């Protein structure tokens, strides 16, 4: 079975990279948070991004979301530089993310948070909204339908109308994933989705990430400290340490890499 | 969850009922009121329009303006000047005043919102402080009439309607309040309203959802200026007089207090806040002619302590208390 799976991917023609990070450097008053980072992610792959605490993984996500400015280097998505794209333009390109320390809209319900994830999918402007035209109502109905499907998928239907702030951390992390998926992204950035959930839930999460990748034909960039999760579902793993890439390859290659072993042992 | 969906229906039905009942009361109210009380009720209605706008900015979008009295003044002056110097009918000047404030609000908001933090609050504070003086400047005296101010003739009820002039102005204002309420409700429940709240809650995450944070902040500021400008324009007609000193910083602070006391981030908060704005200073001056503002100040402090969620919060608590009692009894 597993062989049958690997044959088409070997037979497939070489695809161009969806995401290309080239020589990206980020400096915070003397601290090199990212140091000449380069790697690329192929379309349809799950790419794990690992590294000890403070390695620069979240900083890289914030560069991809255009929340941080990189001092040098370039990031290309579908071959187009993110340089001129403002942070609110990233969603329209098809990139959605979750936040490590949760950035849910605290006054909203779970459903409202997920609906907000689809913001960039609708286009109605001020005049249409002031009059609540048929277009607005049609957009809202579509968003509502899609959001409810995502709540179902992420097992959140029970808590749809609860305030996000009242839910346990692990559940809030799932709301973050649902909200990101509501954009119908082509690339999903997940920052430590397994943080704060138990062993069984990690197994479920692994299945979920694979499933959404296949069903929604996503490319996934996954930051995670949970090594067995990363190694089991990733097609490619990139390891960072002190802001620099120390390994980039298949999970097996990266696990064997002496620099990676040293970084984790030294950090502990 | 079946419980939540069966809760949602009576919730929305209850809201429709509440809005309908309020509308009926507001329409019938002038019959019961004296001339002066009708005037006061009209002031409540027009303040409610201003507070709806300010609440979008402060309550829903999380920005602070200490100077919305300035937009109230600009709206009032636009109407007074257009009526007295250009002979434009009073009813046609109201939307014009609103649009002028929208444009000024957006132009004012663009630079102030580029800067993070409390720059907007400080800039609006400066605006409110400067405006009365600007209105007194000699350059503008041909239009503004300087410190003397402008008188606006009181309009009569049109189409031979059997209403006194005060009653007509009450309904005229009520019409604008109804429009203001409808537009605000439409906007706030849609994607733009949700974006406004998202910006207040988590600006970085909102941007990641595709929300252009500075655009929506600027537009919200402009829209709230429009609402406040329309209220100011109505006040020029209702009060029949504008002068620089009617629009001191005191007015701006009163707006901000009223919206907090009424209830931030709720539509009803605007109406409750407007009632507070008119009724409490009146009561205060009845209690003590010597120090009415001391009493007003104490009332503000008491309200803040007793009702941290505003009058809306209190009413909700009472309402929920009533509607929960039979359910608890049934379960027991
Ligand atoms: N806004 C900021 N200002 C200053 N320093 C920052 C900022 N953001 C991150 N850093 C620093 O950059 C380095 C990389 O941080 P980052 O959050 O990217 O690490 P990480 O790999 O995500 O770690 P973790 O696994 O703990 O989440 C750290 O030393 C951090 O203190
Ligand atoms: Mg991190």
Coordinates of C-alpha atoms and ligand atoms in Angstrom, one line a residue:
Chain A
X1 CA 0.0 0.0 0.0
X2 CA 2.7 2.4 1.0
X3 CA 4.6 1.5 -2.1
X4 CA 1.6 2.3 -4.3
X5 CA 1.6 5.7 -2.7
X6 CA 5.2 6.5 -3.4
X7 CA 5.2 5.4 -7.0
X8 CA 3.1 8.3 -8.5
X9 CA 5.1 10.8 -6.5
X10 CA 8.3 9.4 -8.0
X11 CA 6.8 9.3 -11.5
X12 CA 5.4 12.8 -11.2
X13 CA 7.2 15.5 -13.2
X14 CA 9.4 17.8 -11.1
X15 CA 7.2 20.6 -9.9
X16 CA 8.5 24.1 -9.2
X17 CA 8.7 25.2 -5.6
X18 CA 5.6 26.9 -4.2
X19 CA 7.5 28.7 -1.5
X20 CA 11.1 29.8 -1.9
X21 CA 13.0 31.4 1.0
X22 CA 16.3 32.9 -0.1
X23 CA 19.0 34.3 2.2
X24 CA 16.5 35.8 4.6
X25 CA 18.1 37.6 7.5
X26 CA 16.3 39.2 10.5
X27 CA 18.0 41.2 13.1
X28 CA 16.6 42.4 16.4
X29 CA 18.9 45.0 17.9
X30 CA 22.0 42.9 17.6
X31 CA 20.4 39.5 17.9
X32 CA 20.4 37.5 14.6
X33 CA 17.0 35.9 14.7
X34 CA 17.3 34.5 11.2
X35 CA 20.7 34.2 9.6
X36 CA 20.8 33.8 5.8
X37 CA 18.0 31.3 5.8
X38 CA 17.3 29.5 2.5
X39 CA 15.0 26.6 1.7
X40 CA 12.1 25.8 -0.6
X41 CA 8.8 23.9 -0.2
X42 CA 7.3 21.9 -3.1
X43 CA 3.6 22.1 -3.8
X44 CA 1.5 19.5 -2.0
X45 CA 4.2 18.6 0.5
X46 CA 4.2 18.8 4.3
X47 CA 7.4 20.5 5.4
X48 CA 8.3 20.3 9.0
X49 CA 10.3 23.2 10.5
X50 CA 12.1 22.2 13.7
X51 CA 14.7 23.7 16.0
X52 CA 15.3 24.3 19.7
X53 CA 13.5 27.2 21.5
X54 CA 14.5 30.6 20.1
X55 CA 15.8 29.1 16.9
X56 CA 13.8 31.5 14.8
X57 CA 10.8 29.4 13.6
X58 CA 8.1 31.8 14.6
X59 CA 10.2 34.7 13.3
X60 CA 10.2 33.0 9.9
X61 CA 6.4 32.6 10.1
X62 CA 6.1 36.3 10.9
X63 CA 8.3 37.1 7.9
X64 CA 6.0 35.0 5.7
X65 CA 3.0 36.9 7.1
X66 CA 4.8 40.2 6.6
X67 CA 4.5 41.1 10.2
X68 CA 8.3 41.3 10.5
X69 CA 10.6 42.9 7.9
X70 CA 13.6 41.0 6.8
X71 CA 16.7 43.1 6.5
X72 CA 18.0 41.2 3.5
X73 CA 17.0 38.2 1.3
X74 CA 13.8 37.5 -0.5
X75 CA 10.7 35.3 -0.1
X76 CA 8.9 34.1 -3.2
X77 CA 5.5 32.5 -3.4
X78 CA 4.5 31.0 -6.7
X79 CA 7.6 32.7 -8.0
X80 CA 6.4 36.2 -6.9
X81 CA 8.4 38.2 -4.4
X82 CA 6.5 39.0 -1.1
X83 CA 8.6 42.2 -0.9
X84 CA 5.8 44.6 -2.2
X85 CA 2.9 42.6 -0.5
X86 CA 1.5 44.2 2.7
X87 CA 0.6 41.9 5.6
X88 CA -3.1 42.0 4.7
X89 CA -2.3 40.9 1.2
X90 CA -0.9 37.5 2.2
X91 CA -4.3 36.0 2.7
X92 CA -5.3 36.9 -0.9
X93 CA -2.3 35.0 -2.1
X94 CA -3.6 31.9 -0.4
X95 CA -1.5 31.7 2.7
X96 CA -3.2 31.1 6.0
X97 CA -1.6 30.6 9.4
X98 CA -2.2 29.6 13.0
X99 CA -0.5 31.4 15.9
X100 CA 1.8 29.7 18.4
X101 CA 0.4 31.7 21.4
X102 CA -3.1 31.9 20.0
X103 CA -4.4 35.0 18.4
X104 CA -8.1 34.3 18.4
X105 CA -10.7 37.1 18.4
X106 CA -11.5 37.0 22.1
X107 CA -14.9 38.6 22.1
X108 CA -16.2 36.3 19.3
X109 CA -17.7 32.9 19.4
X110 CA -15.9 29.9 17.8
X111 CA -18.2 30.1 14.7
X112 CA -17.6 33.9 14.4
X113 CA -13.8 33.3 14.6
X114 CA -14.0 30.7 11.8
X115 CA -16.2 32.9 9.7
X116 CA -13.7 35.7 10.1
X117 CA -11.1 33.4 8.6
X118 CA -13.0 33.6 5.3
X119 CA -12.9 37.4 5.3
X120 CA -10.6 37.6 2.2
X121 CA -12.9 35.3 0.3
X122 CA -15.7 37.9 0.2
X123 CA -15.6 41.2 -1.6
X124 CA -18.6 43.3 -0.6
X125 CA -17.7 46.8 0.4
X126 CA -19.2 49.6 2.6
X127 CA -22.1 50.6 0.4
X128 CA -23.3 47.0 -0.1
X129 CA -22.9 46.3 3.6
X130 CA -24.8 49.4 4.7
X131 CA -27.7 48.3 2.6
X132 CA -27.2 44.6 3.3
X133 CA -27.7 43.8 -0.4
X134 CA -28.4 40.3 -1.8
X135 CA -24.7 40.0 -2.6
X136 CA -23.8 40.5 1.1
X137 CA -26.4 37.9 2.2
X138 CA -25.3 35.4 -0.4
X139 CA -21.7 35.8 0.7
X140 CA -22.7 35.3 4.3
X141 CA -24.7 32.2 3.6
X142 CA -21.7 30.7 1.7
X143 CA -19.3 31.6 4.5
X144 CA -21.7 30.2 7.1
X145 CA -22.0 26.9 5.2
X146 CA -18.3 26.5 4.8
X147 CA -17.6 27.4 8.4
X148 CA -20.0 24.9 9.7
X149 CA -18.4 22.2 7.6
X150 CA -15.0 23.1 9.1
X151 CA -16.4 23.0 12.6
X152 CA -17.7 19.5 11.8
X153 CA -14.3 18.5 10.5
X154 CA -12.4 19.8 13.5
X155 CA -15.0 18.5 16.0
X156 CA -16.0 21.9 17.1
X157 CA -19.7 21.8 16.4
X158 CA -20.5 21.3 20.1
X159 CA -18.8 24.6 21.0
X160 CA -19.8 26.6 17.9
X161 CA -21.6 29.3 19.9
X162 CA -19.3 29.4 22.9
X163 CA -16.9 32.3 23.4
X164 CA -13.4 31.2 22.4
X165 CA -11.9 32.5 25.6
X166 CA -13.8 30.0 27.7
X167 CA -12.4 26.9 25.9
X168 CA -9.3 24.8 26.9
X169 CA -6.0 25.6 25.1
X170 CA -6.1 22.5 23.0
X171 CA -9.6 23.3 21.7
X172 CA -8.5 26.9 21.0
X173 CA -5.7 25.6 18.9
X174 CA -8.2 23.6 16.8
X175 CA -10.2 26.8 16.3
X176 CA -7.1 28.4 15.0
X177 CA -6.7 25.6 12.4
X178 CA -10.4 25.9 11.4
X179 CA -10.1 29.6 11.1
X180 CA -7.0 29.2 8.8
X181 CA -8.8 26.6 6.7
X182 CA -11.8 28.9 6.2
X183 CA -9.6 31.0 3.9
X184 CA -9.5 28.0 1.5
X185 CA -5.7 28.5 1.4
X186 CA -3.2 26.9 -0.9
X187 CA -0.6 27.0 1.8
X188 CA -1.2 26.4 5.5
X189 CA 1.3 27.6 8.1
X190 CA 0.9 25.8 11.5
X191 CA 2.9 27.1 14.5
X192 CA 3.0 24.3 17.1
X193 CA -0.5 22.9 16.7
X194 CA 0.3 20.0 19.0
X195 CA 1.3 22.2 21.9
X196 CA -0.9 21.6 25.0
X197 CA -2.7 18.5 23.7
X198 CA -2.5 14.9 24.9
X199 CA -0.9 11.9 23.2
X200 CA -4.1 10.6 21.6
X201 CA -5.0 14.0 20.3
X202 CA -1.5 14.2 18.7
X203 CA -2.3 11.1 16.7
X204 CA -5.6 12.6 15.6
X205 CA -3.9 15.8 14.7
X206 CA -1.4 13.9 12.5
X207 CA -4.3 12.3 10.7
X208 CA -6.1 15.6 10.4
X209 CA -3.1 17.4 8.8
X210 CA -2.6 14.7 6.3
X211 CA -6.3 14.6 5.5
X212 CA -6.7 18.4 4.9
X213 CA -3.5 18.3 2.8
X214 CA -5.1 15.6 0.6
X215 CA -8.7 16.9 0.6
X216 CA -7.9 20.6 0.1
X217 CA -4.7 20.0 -1.9
X218 CA -2.7 22.1 0.5
X219 CA 1.0 22.6 1.1
X220 CA 1.8 22.7 4.8
X221 CA 4.6 24.3 6.7
X222 CA 4.6 22.8 10.2
X223 CA 6.5 24.2 13.1
X224 CA 6.5 21.6 15.9
X225 CA 8.5 20.4 18.9
X226 CA 6.7 17.1 18.9
X227 CA 9.3 15.1 17.0
X228 CA 7.4 11.9 16.4
X229 CA 4.6 14.0 14.9
X230 CA 6.9 16.0 12.6
X231 CA 8.9 12.9 11.5
X232 CA 5.8 10.8 10.8
X233 CA 3.9 13.2 8.6
X234 CA 6.5 15.4 6.9
X235 CA 7.8 14.9 3.4
X236 CA 10.7 17.3 4.1
X237 CA 12.2 18.6 7.3
X238 CA 14.1 21.8 7.7
X239 CA 16.1 22.3 11.0
X240 CA 17.0 25.7 12.4
X241 CA 19.4 26.5 15.1
X242 CA 20.4 30.0 16.3
X243 CA 18.6 31.4 13.2
X244 CA 20.5 29.3 10.7
X245 CA 19.5 26.3 8.6
X246 CA 21.5 23.3 9.9
X247 CA 19.7 20.6 8.0
X248 CA 17.2 20.2 5.1
X249 CA 16.1 16.8 3.8
X250 CA 13.8 13.9 4.4
X251 CA 12.9 13.1 8.0
X252 CA 15.3 10.2 8.0
X253 CA 18.2 12.3 6.7
X254 CA 17.5 15.1 9.2
X255 CA 17.2 12.7 12.2
X256 CA 20.6 11.3 11.4
X257 CA 22.2 14.7 10.9
X258 CA 25.0 15.2 13.5
X259 CA 24.4 18.9 13.7
X260 CA 20.7 18.3 14.5
X261 CA 21.5 15.8 17.2
X262 CA 24.1 18.1 18.7
X263 CA 21.7 21.1 18.6
X264 CA 19.0 19.1 20.5
X265 CA 21.4 17.5 23.0
X266 CA 23.2 20.8 23.5
X267 CA 20.0 22.7 24.0
X268 CA 18.8 20.2 26.7
Chain B
X1 CA -26.0 21.4 19.5
X2 CA -29.8 21.6 19.6
X3 CA -29.9 23.7 22.7
X4 CA -28.0 26.6 21.1
X5 CA -30.0 26.6 17.9
X6 CA -33.3 26.6 19.8
X7 CA -31.9 29.5 21.9
X8 CA -30.9 31.5 18.8
X9 CA -34.4 31.8 17.5
X10 CA -36.2 33.2 20.6
X11 CA -33.1 35.5 21.0
X12 CA -33.5 37.1 17.6
X13 CA -37.3 37.2 18.0
X14 CA -36.9 38.9 21.4
X15 CA -34.6 41.4 19.8
X16 CA -37.1 42.2 17.0
X17 CA -39.8 42.5 19.7
X18 CA -37.6 44.9 21.7
X19 CA -36.8 47.0 18.7
X20 CA -40.5 47.1 17.7
X21 CA -41.6 48.1 21.1
X22 CA -39.0 50.8 21.4
X23 CA -40.0 52.2 18.0
X24 CA -43.7 52.3 19.0
X25 CA -42.8 54.1 22.3
X26 CA -40.6 56.6 20.4
X27 CA -43.3 57.3 17.8
X28 CA -46.0 57.8 20.5
X29 CA -43.9 59.7 23.0
X30 CA -44.5 63.3 21.9
X31 CA -48.2 63.0 22.6
X32 CA -47.4 62.6 26.3
X33 CA -44.7 65.3 26.5
X34 CA -44.8 69.1 27.1
X35 CA -43.1 71.4 24.6
X36 CA -39.9 71.6 26.6
X37 CA -39.9 67.8 27.2
X38 CA -40.3 67.2 23.5
X39 CA -37.3 69.4 22.9
X40 CA -35.3 67.4 25.4
X41 CA -36.4 64.1 23.9
X42 CA -35.2 65.4 20.5
X43 CA -31.8 66.2 22.0
X44 CA -31.7 62.6 23.3
X45 CA -32.4 61.3 19.9
X46 CA -29.8 63.3 18.2
X47 CA -27.2 62.6 20.8
X48 CA -28.0 58.9 20.3
X49 CA -27.0 59.3 16.6
X50 CA -23.6 60.8 17.7
X51 CA -23.1 58.1 20.2
X52 CA -23.9 55.4 17.7
X53 CA -21.0 56.7 15.6
X54 CA -18.7 57.1 18.6
X55 CA -19.5 53.6 19.7
X56 CA -18.5 52.2 16.4
X57 CA -15.2 53.8 16.8
X58 CA -14.6 53.2 20.5
X59 CA -16.7 50.2 21.3
X60 CA -16.4 48.1 18.2
X61 CA -13.1 49.3 16.7
X62 CA -11.2 49.9 19.9
X63 CA -10.0 53.4 19.0
X64 CA -10.3 56.4 21.4
X65 CA -11.4 59.9 20.4
X66 CA -11.4 62.6 23.0
X67 CA -12.6 65.1 20.4
X68 CA -15.8 64.0 18.8
X69 CA -17.4 67.3 19.9
X70 CA -15.4 68.9 17.1
X71 CA -17.3 66.9 14.5
X72 CA -20.5 67.7 16.2
X73 CA -19.5 71.4 15.9
X74 CA -18.5 71.1 12.3
X75 CA -21.8 69.4 11.4
X76 CA -23.7 72.1 13.3
X77 CA -21.8 75.0 11.6
X78 CA -22.2 73.5 8.1
X79 CA -26.0 73.4 8.6
X80 CA -26.2 76.8 10.2
X81 CA -24.0 78.5 7.5
X82 CA -25.8 76.7 4.6
X83 CA -29.2 77.7 5.9
X84 CA -28.3 81.3 7.0
X85 CA -25.8 82.4 4.3
X86 CA -26.8 80.2 1.3
X87 CA -30.6 79.8 1.9
X88 CA -30.4 76.0 1.4
X89 CA -33.4 74.2 3.0
X90 CA -32.5 72.8 6.4
X91 CA -33.4 69.2 5.6
X92 CA -31.0 69.2 2.6
X93 CA -28.1 70.4 4.8
X94 CA -28.1 67.4 7.1
X95 CA -26.7 64.9 4.6
X96 CA -24.2 67.6 3.4
X97 CA -23.0 68.1 6.9
X98 CA -22.6 64.4 7.3
X99 CA -20.5 64.1 4.1
X100 CA -18.3 67.1 5.1
X101 CA -17.6 65.4 8.4
X102 CA -16.9 62.0 6.7
X103 CA -14.3 63.7 4.4
X104 CA -12.7 65.7 7.3
X105 CA -12.7 62.6 9.5
X106 CA -11.0 60.5 6.8
X107 CA -8.4 63.2 6.1
X108 CA -7.8 63.7 9.8
X109 CA -7.7 59.9 10.4
X110 CA -5.1 59.1 7.7
X111 CA -2.0 60.7 9.4
X112 CA -3.2 60.1 12.9
X113 CA -3.7 56.4 12.3
X114 CA -0.4 55.8 10.6
X115 CA 1.1 56.3 14.0
X116 CA 0.6 53.5 16.5
X117 CA -0.7 53.8 20.1
X118 CA -2.6 56.8 21.5
X119 CA -1.8 59.3 18.8
X120 CA -5.4 59.4 17.6
X121 CA -6.6 60.2 21.1
X122 CA -4.1 63.0 21.4
X123 CA -4.8 64.4 17.9
X124 CA -8.5 64.4 18.5
X125 CA -8.0 66.1 21.9
X126 CA -6.0 68.8 20.0
X127 CA -8.8 69.2 17.5
X128 CA -11.5 69.6 20.1
X129 CA -9.4 72.1 22.0
X130 CA -8.6 74.2 18.9
X131 CA -12.0 74.2 17.1
X132 CA -13.9 76.8 19.2
X133 CA -11.0 79.2 18.7
X134 CA -10.8 78.5 15.0
X135 CA -14.5 79.2 14.8
X136 CA -13.9 82.6 16.3
X137 CA -11.1 83.6 13.9
X138 CA -11.6 86.8 11.9
X139 CA -10.9 85.1 8.6
X140 CA -14.1 83.0 8.9
X141 CA -16.2 85.7 10.5
X142 CA -18.2 86.4 7.3
X143 CA -19.6 82.9 7.6
X144 CA -19.3 81.9 11.3
X145 CA -20.3 85.3 12.7
X146 CA -17.4 84.9 15.2
X147 CA -18.3 84.8 18.9
X148 CA -21.8 86.0 18.2
X149 CA -22.8 82.8 16.6
X150 CA -25.5 82.1 14.1
X151 CA -29.3 81.9 14.6
X152 CA -31.2 79.3 12.6
X153 CA -35.0 79.8 12.1
X154 CA -37.1 77.1 13.5
X155 CA -38.9 75.2 10.7
X156 CA -42.6 74.4 10.8
X157 CA -44.1 71.1 10.1
X158 CA -44.4 70.6 6.3
X159 CA -47.3 69.2 4.2
X160 CA -49.8 70.7 6.6
X161 CA -49.1 67.9 9.2
X162 CA -51.0 68.5 12.5
X163 CA -47.8 68.8 14.5
X164 CA -46.2 71.7 16.5
X165 CA -42.8 72.8 15.3
X166 CA -41.2 70.9 18.2
X167 CA -43.1 67.8 17.5
X168 CA -42.1 68.0 13.8
X169 CA -38.4 68.3 14.8
X170 CA -38.7 65.3 17.1
X171 CA -40.0 63.2 14.2
X172 CA -37.5 64.7 11.8
X173 CA -34.7 63.6 14.2
X174 CA -36.3 60.3 14.9
X175 CA -36.2 59.6 11.1
X176 CA -32.4 60.2 11.0
X177 CA -31.9 58.1 14.2
X178 CA -33.8 55.2 12.6
X179 CA -31.7 55.4 9.4
X180 CA -28.5 55.7 11.5
X181 CA -29.6 52.6 13.6
X182 CA -30.4 50.6 10.5
X183 CA -27.2 51.4 8.7
X184 CA -25.1 50.7 11.8
X185 CA -26.9 47.4 12.4
X186 CA -26.4 46.3 8.8
X187 CA -22.7 47.2 8.8
X188 CA -21.9 45.8 12.2
X189 CA -23.4 42.3 11.5
X190 CA -21.6 42.0 8.2
X191 CA -18.0 41.3 7.3
X192 CA -16.9 44.9 7.8
X193 CA -18.4 45.0 11.3
X194 CA -16.7 41.7 12.1
X195 CA -13.4 43.1 10.7
X196 CA -13.8 46.2 13.0
X197 CA -14.2 43.9 16.0
X198 CA -11.3 41.7 14.8
X199 CA -9.0 44.7 14.7
X200 CA -10.0 45.7 18.2
X201 CA -9.4 42.1 19.5
X202 CA -6.2 41.1 17.6
X203 CA -4.9 43.4 14.9
X204 CA -2.1 41.1 13.8
X205 CA -4.4 38.2 13.3
X206 CA -6.9 40.4 11.6
X207 CA -4.3 41.4 9.1
X208 CA -3.5 37.8 8.5
X209 CA -7.1 37.2 7.6
X210 CA -6.7 39.8 4.9
X211 CA -8.1 42.8 6.8
X212 CA -6.4 46.1 5.8
X213 CA -6.2 47.4 9.3
X214 CA -5.3 51.0 8.6
X215 CA -8.0 51.3 5.9
X216 CA -10.8 50.0 8.2
X217 CA -9.6 52.1 11.1
X218 CA -9.6 55.2 8.9
X219 CA -13.0 54.4 7.4
X220 CA -14.4 53.7 10.9
X221 CA -13.1 57.1 12.1
X222 CA -14.6 58.8 9.0
X223 CA -18.0 57.0 9.5
X224 CA -18.1 57.9 13.2
X225 CA -17.4 61.5 12.2
X226 CA -20.3 61.4 9.7
X227 CA -22.7 60.1 12.4
X228 CA -21.5 62.8 14.9
X229 CA -21.7 65.4 12.1
X230 CA -25.3 64.5 11.3
X231 CA -26.2 64.8 15.0
X232 CA -24.5 68.2 15.1
X233 CA -26.4 69.4 12.0
X234 CA -29.7 68.3 13.6
X235 CA -28.7 70.1 16.8
X236 CA -28.3 73.4 14.9
X237 CA -31.9 73.2 13.7
X238 CA -33.3 71.9 17.0
X239 CA -31.4 74.4 19.2
X240 CA -31.8 77.1 16.5
X241 CA -28.4 78.6 17.4
X242 CA -24.7 77.8 17.1
X243 CA -21.8 79.5 18.8
X244 CA -18.2 78.5 19.4
X245 CA -18.6 78.1 23.1
X246 CA -21.4 75.5 22.8
X247 CA -18.8 73.1 21.6
X248 CA -16.2 73.1 24.2
X249 CA -14.0 70.2 25.2
X250 CA -16.7 69.5 27.8
X251 CA -19.0 68.2 25.0
X252 CA -16.4 65.8 23.7
X253 CA -15.7 64.4 27.2
X254 CA -19.5 64.1 27.8
X255 CA -19.8 62.0 24.6
X256 CA -17.0 59.7 25.7
X257 CA -18.5 59.3 29.2
X258 CA -22.0 58.7 27.8
X259 CA -20.8 55.9 25.6
X260 CA -19.0 54.2 28.4
X261 CA -21.9 54.6 30.8
X262 CA -24.4 53.6 28.1
X263 CA -22.5 50.4 27.2
X264 CA -19.5 50.1 24.9
X265 CA -19.9 47.9 21.9
X266 CA -23.6 47.6 22.0
X267 CA -26.2 49.4 19.8
X268 CA -28.5 50.1 22.8
X269 CA -25.6 51.7 24.7
X270 CA -26.0 54.7 22.4
X271 CA -29.6 55.3 23.4
X272 CA -29.0 54.8 27.1
X273 CA -25.9 57.0 27.0
X274 CA -27.9 59.8 25.3
X275 CA -30.6 59.6 28.0
X276 CA -27.8 59.9 30.6
X277 CA -26.3 62.9 28.7
X278 CA -29.6 64.8 28.9
X279 CA -31.3 63.7 32.0
X280 CA -28.4 63.6 34.6
X281 CA -27.1 67.2 34.1
X282 CA -30.8 68.3 34.3
X283 CA -31.3 66.4 37.6
X284 CA -28.0 67.6 38.8
X285 CA -28.9 71.3 38.3
X286 CA -32.3 70.7 40.0
X287 CA -30.5 69.2 43.0
X288 CA -27.9 72.0 43.3
X289 CA -27.8 75.1 41.2
X290 CA -24.5 76.0 42.8
X291 CA -22.5 72.9 41.8
X292 CA -24.4 70.9 39.2
X293 CA -21.2 69.5 37.6
X294 CA -20.0 68.2 41.0
X295 CA -23.1 66.2 41.2
X296 CA -22.8 65.1 37.6
X297 CA -19.2 64.0 38.3
X298 CA -20.3 62.0 41.3
X299 CA -23.1 60.4 39.3
X300 CA -20.5 59.4 36.6
X301 CA -18.3 57.8 39.2
X302 CA -21.1 55.9 40.8
X303 CA -22.3 54.6 37.5
X304 CA -18.9 53.4 36.6
X305 CA -18.5 51.6 39.8
X306 CA -21.9 50.1 40.0
X307 CA -22.2 49.2 36.3
X308 CA -18.8 48.4 34.7
X309 CA -20.6 47.0 31.6
X310 CA -22.7 50.1 31.3
X311 CA -26.5 50.6 31.5
X312 CA -26.9 48.0 28.8
X313 CA -25.1 45.5 31.0
X314 CA -27.4 46.3 33.9
X315 CA -30.6 46.0 31.8
X316 CA -29.3 42.7 30.3
X317 CA -28.7 41.3 33.8
X318 CA -32.2 42.3 34.9
X319 CA -33.7 40.9 31.7
X320 CA -31.8 37.6 31.9
X321 CA -32.8 37.4 35.6
X322 CA -36.5 37.6 34.6
X323 CA -36.3 35.2 31.7
X324 CA -34.2 32.7 33.6
X325 CA -36.4 32.4 36.7
X326 CA -39.2 30.4 35.0
X327 CA -36.7 28.1 33.3
X328 CA -35.0 27.4 36.6
X329 CA -38.4 26.8 38.2
X330 CA -39.2 24.3 35.4
X331 CA -36.0 22.4 35.8
X332 CA -36.4 22.1 39.5
Ligands
LIG1 N1 9.8 41.0 18.1 C1 10.9 40.6 18.6 N2 11.8 41.5 19.2 C2 13.0 41.1 19.6 N3 13.4 39.8 19.6 C3 12.6 38.9 19.1 C4 11.3 39.2 18.5 N4 10.7 38.1 18.1 C5 11.6 37.1 18.3 N5 12.7 37.6 18.9 C6 13.9 36.8 19.3 O1 14.3 36.0 18.1 C7 14.7 34.7 18.5 C8 13.9 33.7 17.7 O2 12.6 33.7 18.3 P1 11.4 32.8 17.7 O3 10.2 33.2 18.4 O4 11.4 32.9 16.2 O5 11.9 31.4 18.1 P2 11.1 30.0 17.9 O6 12.0 29.1 17.1 O7 9.8 30.2 17.4 O8 11.1 29.4 19.4 P3 10.0 28.6 20.2 O9 10.2 27.2 19.8 O10 10.3 28.8 21.6 O11 8.7 29.1 19.8 C9 14.5 34.6 20.0 O12 15.8 34.9 20.6 C10 13.6 35.7 20.3 O13 13.8 36.2 21.6
LIG2 MG1 7.9 29.9 18.2

